[in-house]
Structures are given as structure tokens and as C-alpha cells.
Amino acid sequence: MRIKVSAAALNPVDAAMRSGVFGGEGERIGLGWDVAGTIDAVGAGVNWPVGNRVIGLATGHNEPLGTHADYVVLDAEAIAPAPASLDDVHAAALPLNALSAAQALGLLAVRPGQSLLVTGAAGGVGGHTVELAHRQGLEVTVLASAGDIPFLVSRGANHFLTRGANLAPAGFDGVLDAAGLGNEAIAAVQDGGSYVGLWPGQEPDSERGVRVDALDVRADGAQLAELSRLADQGEIRARVAQTYPLEEVTAAHARLAEGSLRGRLVLIP
């Protein structure tokens, strides 16, 4: 289906793609993974009405066009109804980060009552991981700055570690390493536990029987529809730091590079 873009988030993966982390030198590479907008046209056999508000995820590296555009074409299986309670700007902040959190928890396979450490918990993926882990009945410890504690308490965190804390030996059943601490984070996992990082190829080697995975997020319209429903129920919260017109994307990338964001930057065509 073709979607008229109302808003598209800017994520760290876009900066990584722009800087050549995923290759593509000499090629035209489109940026943008998240999208919120309205259905503009559909292909044969697609059962979605034109004009419906939707959110979606465009995955893949080194494609000629991403969601930082006026229109984007996605497989119908990659989209879901937009949360009715959110405007398009906030809805655009959900797909990549919320799907990453849900799929990372699936890889971790931590069971209700077990312990989970989330590093980088105040970020987009980390924050949604805390929310979803709380819903699943996990005992959630977060690693974040002291100033982020009130927000993380409100989202379901049980225990806190401030940046710079010694993580080993902590004995967590699982660790979602959204901060990319690598060896420092895997040291916090108990023998036979699980570790998941967000950047494939940068995860630490397994040790002490710890299962190590790196997330390769996939578009999943059914899972995204459930996350959209949870957003309408207030179970997960979309956070937006600032908006930019699409033509000011250079300024948005410069702001992303400065860091210290709490919420996504969102581009508006």
C-alpha cells in the first residue's frame, strides 16, 4: 500500500546508515523506518480502505527510499491501525522502538517472576522494554541516570542502578543491553541466562553458558497492532522530543548527534 506520510521518526539507526555503518558507499540510500500517515492507494487483494490512519515499519538497509519522504510504499503486513488516542507525530515514534522492545523480550525468553536488567532504560527501546516487561510480570532493574528514575518508576521499574555502577556479579536472568555496554552487561547475567543487544555484530562472546543474541527487528503488522492497542490503553507511552519540517532534516540529524534526547525527533513533510 502507498501511505501519505504525516510524520516519520528519526532514529539512531538512520545516523548509522548515513555514516556508512551498513555499507552502501556510492549508492543512493533512503533513510527512515517509522511512519504514521494515511493510506493513499492499495494494491490488488489488499483489504484496507483508502484514507485510514496507519503506522508502519520499513525495514532493510540500503534501500533507495525510506519513510523520510512524502509517500512510502509498504507491504500490507508491515502496517497496523494508528493508535486512536495519539496524533500522527506521537504515533510515528512507536513502530521501530516498540517492536524492537517486544521482539527483544521474545529473544530473551525471561519468564514471569524472573529478573531483567535493562541498560539504556531511558531511551526509546529501553523505555518500552521496561513497560512491556512490567506487563509480563518480570522483576525489572534499570540502568539509567538519576534524573530518569521518576519516569522509569512510572513505567514499571522495580529497582535502579545509576550509570557507572558495577554490574558484576549481579545474577540477572536476562539483560537487554540497549546501551551497548557489551562485556560489562553480559557480566551481569547469571550462568545460563540470556543477553540481547541491539546492534548485530557488536554483541559480546558467550560465556558461562549465557545465550547471546542481537536483535534484527522485523516488520510485523499483527504485533504492531497489539502495541498500538497498548498505546491506546496507556500501557506504553510514545515520547517525542522535538519536531522538524522534512526539509530541515539536516538540522534534525545534527540535533540527534548531540545526544541527551528523551523521546524521538520526528520529521513532518
Coordinates of C-alpha atoms in Angstrom, one line a residue:
M1 CA 0.0 0.0 0.0
R2 CA 1.0 3.6 -0.5
I3 CA 1.0 5.8 2.5
K4 CA 0.9 9.6 2.5
V5 CA 3.4 10.4 5.2
S6 CA 2.2 12.6 8.0
A7 CA 5.2 12.1 10.3
A8 CA 8.3 9.9 10.4
A9 CA 10.7 9.4 13.3
L10 CA 14.4 9.9 13.1
N11 CA 16.3 7.1 15.0
P12 CA 20.0 6.3 15.8
V13 CA 19.9 3.6 13.1
D14 CA 19.3 6.4 10.5
A15 CA 22.5 8.1 11.6
A16 CA 24.3 4.8 11.4
M17 CA 23.1 4.2 7.9
R18 CA 24.0 7.7 6.8
S19 CA 27.5 7.3 8.1
G20 CA 28.1 4.0 6.3
V21 CA 27.9 1.5 9.1
F22 CA 25.8 -0.8 6.9
G23 CA 27.8 -0.1 3.7
G24 CA 26.2 1.3 0.5
E25 CA 29.1 3.6 -0.5
G26 CA 28.3 5.3 -3.8
E27 CA 24.6 4.3 -3.7
R28 CA 21.5 6.3 -3.2
I29 CA 20.2 5.3 0.3
G30 CA 16.9 6.2 1.7
L31 CA 16.5 6.9 5.4
G32 CA 13.6 6.4 7.8
W33 CA 12.0 3.3 9.3
D34 CA 8.9 4.6 11.2
V35 CA 5.9 6.1 9.6
A36 CA 2.5 7.4 10.5
G37 CA 0.1 8.6 7.9
T38 CA -3.0 7.8 5.8
I39 CA -3.5 5.1 3.2
D40 CA -3.3 6.7 -0.2
A41 CA -3.6 3.7 -2.5
V42 CA -3.6 -0.1 -2.3
G43 CA -2.6 -2.9 -4.5
A44 CA -4.7 -5.8 -5.6
G45 CA -6.0 -8.0 -2.8
V46 CA -5.2 -5.5 -0.1
N47 CA -8.2 -5.1 2.2
W48 CA -7.5 -1.7 3.7
P49 CA -9.7 1.3 3.0
V50 CA -8.0 4.4 1.4
G51 CA -7.9 7.2 4.0
N52 CA -7.4 5.0 7.1
R53 CA -4.8 6.2 9.6
V54 CA -2.0 3.7 9.9
I55 CA 1.5 3.2 11.4
G56 CA 4.2 1.0 9.9
L57 CA 7.8 -0.1 9.7
A58 CA 10.0 0.0 6.7
T59 CA 12.9 -2.4 7.3
G60 CA 16.1 -3.1 5.4
H61 CA 19.4 -1.4 4.7
N62 CA 20.5 0.5 1.6
E63 CA 17.0 0.8 0.1
P64 CA 16.6 3.7 -2.4
L65 CA 13.8 5.3 -0.3
G66 CA 12.8 5.1 3.3
T67 CA 10.0 6.8 5.3
H68 CA 11.7 10.2 5.3
A69 CA 9.6 11.2 2.3
D70 CA 6.2 12.5 1.2
Y71 CA 4.9 9.0 0.3
V72 CA 6.1 5.5 1.1
V73 CA 5.0 2.1 -0.3
L74 CA 5.0 -0.8 2.3
D75 CA 3.7 -4.4 2.3
A76 CA 0.3 -4.5 4.0
E77 CA 1.8 -7.0 6.5
A78 CA 4.1 -4.2 7.8
I79 CA 1.3 -1.8 8.9
A80 CA -1.3 -1.5 11.6
P81 CA -4.0 0.9 12.6
A82 CA -2.7 4.0 14.3
P83 CA -3.5 4.5 18.0
A84 CA -6.7 6.5 18.1
S85 CA -5.5 8.4 21.2
L86 CA -2.3 9.7 19.6
D87 CA -1.7 12.3 16.9
D88 CA 0.4 11.3 14.0
V89 CA 3.6 12.9 15.4
H90 CA 3.5 10.7 18.5
A91 CA 2.2 7.6 16.6
A92 CA 5.3 7.9 14.4
A93 CA 7.6 7.4 17.4
L94 CA 6.2 3.9 18.2
P95 CA 6.9 1.3 15.5
L96 CA 10.6 0.8 15.5
N97 CA 11.2 1.2 19.2
A98 CA 8.1 -0.6 20.4
L99 CA 8.6 -3.5 18.0
S100 CA 12.3 -3.7 19.0
A101 CA 11.4 -3.9 22.7
A102 CA 8.7 -6.6 22.1
Q103 CA 10.9 -8.7 19.9
A104 CA 14.0 -8.3 22.2
L105 CA 11.9 -9.6 25.1
G106 CA 10.9 -12.6 22.9
L107 CA 14.5 -13.4 22.3
L108 CA 15.4 -13.1 26.0
A109 CA 12.6 -15.6 26.9
V110 CA 12.6 -14.4 30.5
R111 CA 9.6 -15.8 32.4
P112 CA 7.2 -14.0 34.8
G113 CA 8.9 -13.6 38.2
Q114 CA 12.4 -13.7 36.8
S115 CA 14.8 -10.8 36.8
L116 CA 15.6 -8.5 33.9
L117 CA 18.2 -5.7 33.7
V118 CA 17.7 -3.0 31.1
T119 CA 20.7 -0.8 30.3
G120 CA 19.9 2.5 28.5
A121 CA 16.5 2.2 30.0
A122 CA 15.6 5.9 29.4
G123 CA 15.9 5.5 25.7
G124 CA 13.3 4.6 23.1
V125 CA 13.8 0.8 23.1
G126 CA 14.8 0.7 26.8
G127 CA 11.7 2.6 27.9
H128 CA 9.3 0.4 26.0
T129 CA 11.2 -2.7 27.3
V130 CA 10.5 -1.6 30.8
E131 CA 6.8 -1.1 30.1
L132 CA 6.4 -4.4 28.4
A133 CA 8.5 -6.4 30.9
H134 CA 6.4 -4.9 33.7
R135 CA 3.2 -6.1 32.0
Q136 CA 4.8 -9.6 31.7
G137 CA 5.4 -9.8 35.4
L138 CA 9.2 -9.5 35.3
E139 CA 11.3 -8.0 38.1
V140 CA 12.8 -5.1 36.3
T141 CA 16.0 -3.3 37.2
V142 CA 17.0 -0.3 35.1
L143 CA 20.4 1.3 34.5
A144 CA 20.0 5.0 33.8
S145 CA 20.7 8.5 35.0
A146 CA 19.3 9.5 38.4
G147 CA 17.1 12.1 36.7
D148 CA 15.3 9.4 34.7
I149 CA 14.2 7.5 37.8
P150 CA 10.8 9.2 38.2
F151 CA 9.9 8.4 34.6
L152 CA 11.0 4.8 34.8
V153 CA 9.2 4.3 38.1
S154 CA 6.0 5.4 36.4
R155 CA 6.6 2.9 33.6
G156 CA 7.1 -0.1 35.9
A157 CA 10.7 -0.3 37.0
N158 CA 11.3 -2.1 40.3
H159 CA 15.0 -1.4 41.0
F160 CA 17.6 1.1 39.9
L161 CA 21.3 1.3 39.1
T162 CA 22.9 4.6 38.2
R163 CA 25.4 4.9 35.4
G164 CA 28.8 3.8 36.4
A165 CA 27.5 1.2 38.8
N166 CA 29.4 -2.1 39.0
L167 CA 27.1 -4.6 37.3
A168 CA 29.0 -7.8 38.1
P169 CA 28.3 -10.2 39.6
A170 CA 24.6 -9.3 39.7
G171 CA 23.0 -12.6 38.6
F172 CA 20.1 -11.4 36.4
D173 CA 18.1 -13.9 34.4
G174 CA 18.3 -11.7 31.4
V175 CA 19.8 -8.4 30.2
L176 CA 18.6 -6.2 27.4
D177 CA 21.6 -4.1 26.6
A178 CA 20.1 -1.1 25.0
A179 CA 23.2 1.0 26.0
G180 CA 25.6 -1.3 24.1
L181 CA 27.8 -2.0 27.1
G182 CA 28.8 -5.4 25.8
N183 CA 31.1 -7.3 28.1
E184 CA 30.2 -5.1 31.1
A185 CA 26.5 -6.0 30.6
I186 CA 27.0 -9.8 30.0
A187 CA 28.9 -10.0 33.2
A188 CA 25.6 -9.1 35.0
V189 CA 23.9 -12.2 33.6
Q190 CA 23.7 -15.3 35.7
D191 CA 25.2 -18.6 34.4
G192 CA 22.9 -20.0 31.8
G193 CA 20.9 -16.7 31.4
S194 CA 20.3 -14.6 28.3
Y195 CA 21.7 -11.4 26.8
V196 CA 20.3 -9.4 23.9
G197 CA 21.9 -6.5 22.2
L198 CA 20.5 -4.1 19.6
W199 CA 23.4 -3.9 17.1
P200 CA 24.1 -7.2 15.3
G201 CA 27.8 -7.8 15.1
Q202 CA 28.6 -5.9 18.2
E203 CA 27.4 -8.3 20.8
P204 CA 29.9 -9.9 23.2
D205 CA 31.0 -13.5 23.0
S206 CA 29.0 -16.0 25.1
E207 CA 30.4 -17.0 28.4
R208 CA 29.3 -19.2 31.3
G209 CA 26.5 -20.7 29.2
V210 CA 24.9 -17.4 28.6
R211 CA 22.8 -17.3 25.5
V212 CA 23.7 -14.3 23.4
D213 CA 21.5 -12.8 20.7
A214 CA 21.4 -9.5 18.8
L215 CA 18.1 -8.1 17.6
D216 CA 17.3 -7.9 13.9
V217 CA 14.0 -6.1 14.1
R218 CA 11.3 -7.3 11.6
A219 CA 8.1 -5.6 10.4
D220 CA 5.1 -7.4 11.9
G221 CA 1.7 -5.8 11.4
A222 CA -0.1 -8.1 13.9
Q223 CA 2.4 -7.4 16.6
L224 CA 2.3 -3.7 15.8
A225 CA -1.5 -3.7 16.0
E226 CA -1.2 -5.1 19.6
L227 CA 1.3 -2.4 20.5
S228 CA -1.0 0.3 19.1
R229 CA -3.8 -1.1 21.3
L230 CA -1.5 -0.9 24.3
A231 CA -0.7 2.7 23.5
D232 CA -4.4 3.5 23.5
Q233 CA -4.7 1.9 26.9
G234 CA -1.8 3.9 28.2
E235 CA 0.4 0.8 28.8
I236 CA 3.1 2.1 26.5
R237 CA 3.9 5.8 26.0
A238 CA 5.1 7.4 22.9
R239 CA 7.7 10.2 23.6
V240 CA 8.6 13.0 21.2
A241 CA 11.5 15.3 21.9
Q242 CA 11.1 17.7 19.0
T243 CA 9.7 18.0 15.5
Y244 CA 11.3 19.3 12.3
P245 CA 10.0 20.0 8.9
L246 CA 11.2 17.4 6.5
E247 CA 13.2 20.0 4.6
E248 CA 15.2 20.7 7.8
V249 CA 16.3 17.1 8.1
T250 CA 20.0 18.2 8.2
A251 CA 19.3 20.2 11.4
A252 CA 17.4 17.2 12.8
H253 CA 20.5 14.9 12.2
A254 CA 22.7 17.5 13.9
R255 CA 20.4 17.5 16.9
L256 CA 20.4 13.7 17.0
A257 CA 24.2 13.7 17.1
E258 CA 24.2 16.0 20.1
G259 CA 22.5 13.2 22.2
S260 CA 20.8 13.5 25.6
L261 CA 17.3 13.1 24.0
R262 CA 14.3 11.8 25.9
G263 CA 12.0 10.9 23.1
R264 CA 12.2 10.8 19.3
L265 CA 12.9 13.5 16.8
V266 CA 10.0 13.5 14.3
L267 CA 10.1 14.8 10.7
I268 CA 6.9 16.3 9.2
P269 CA 6.6 16.6 5.4

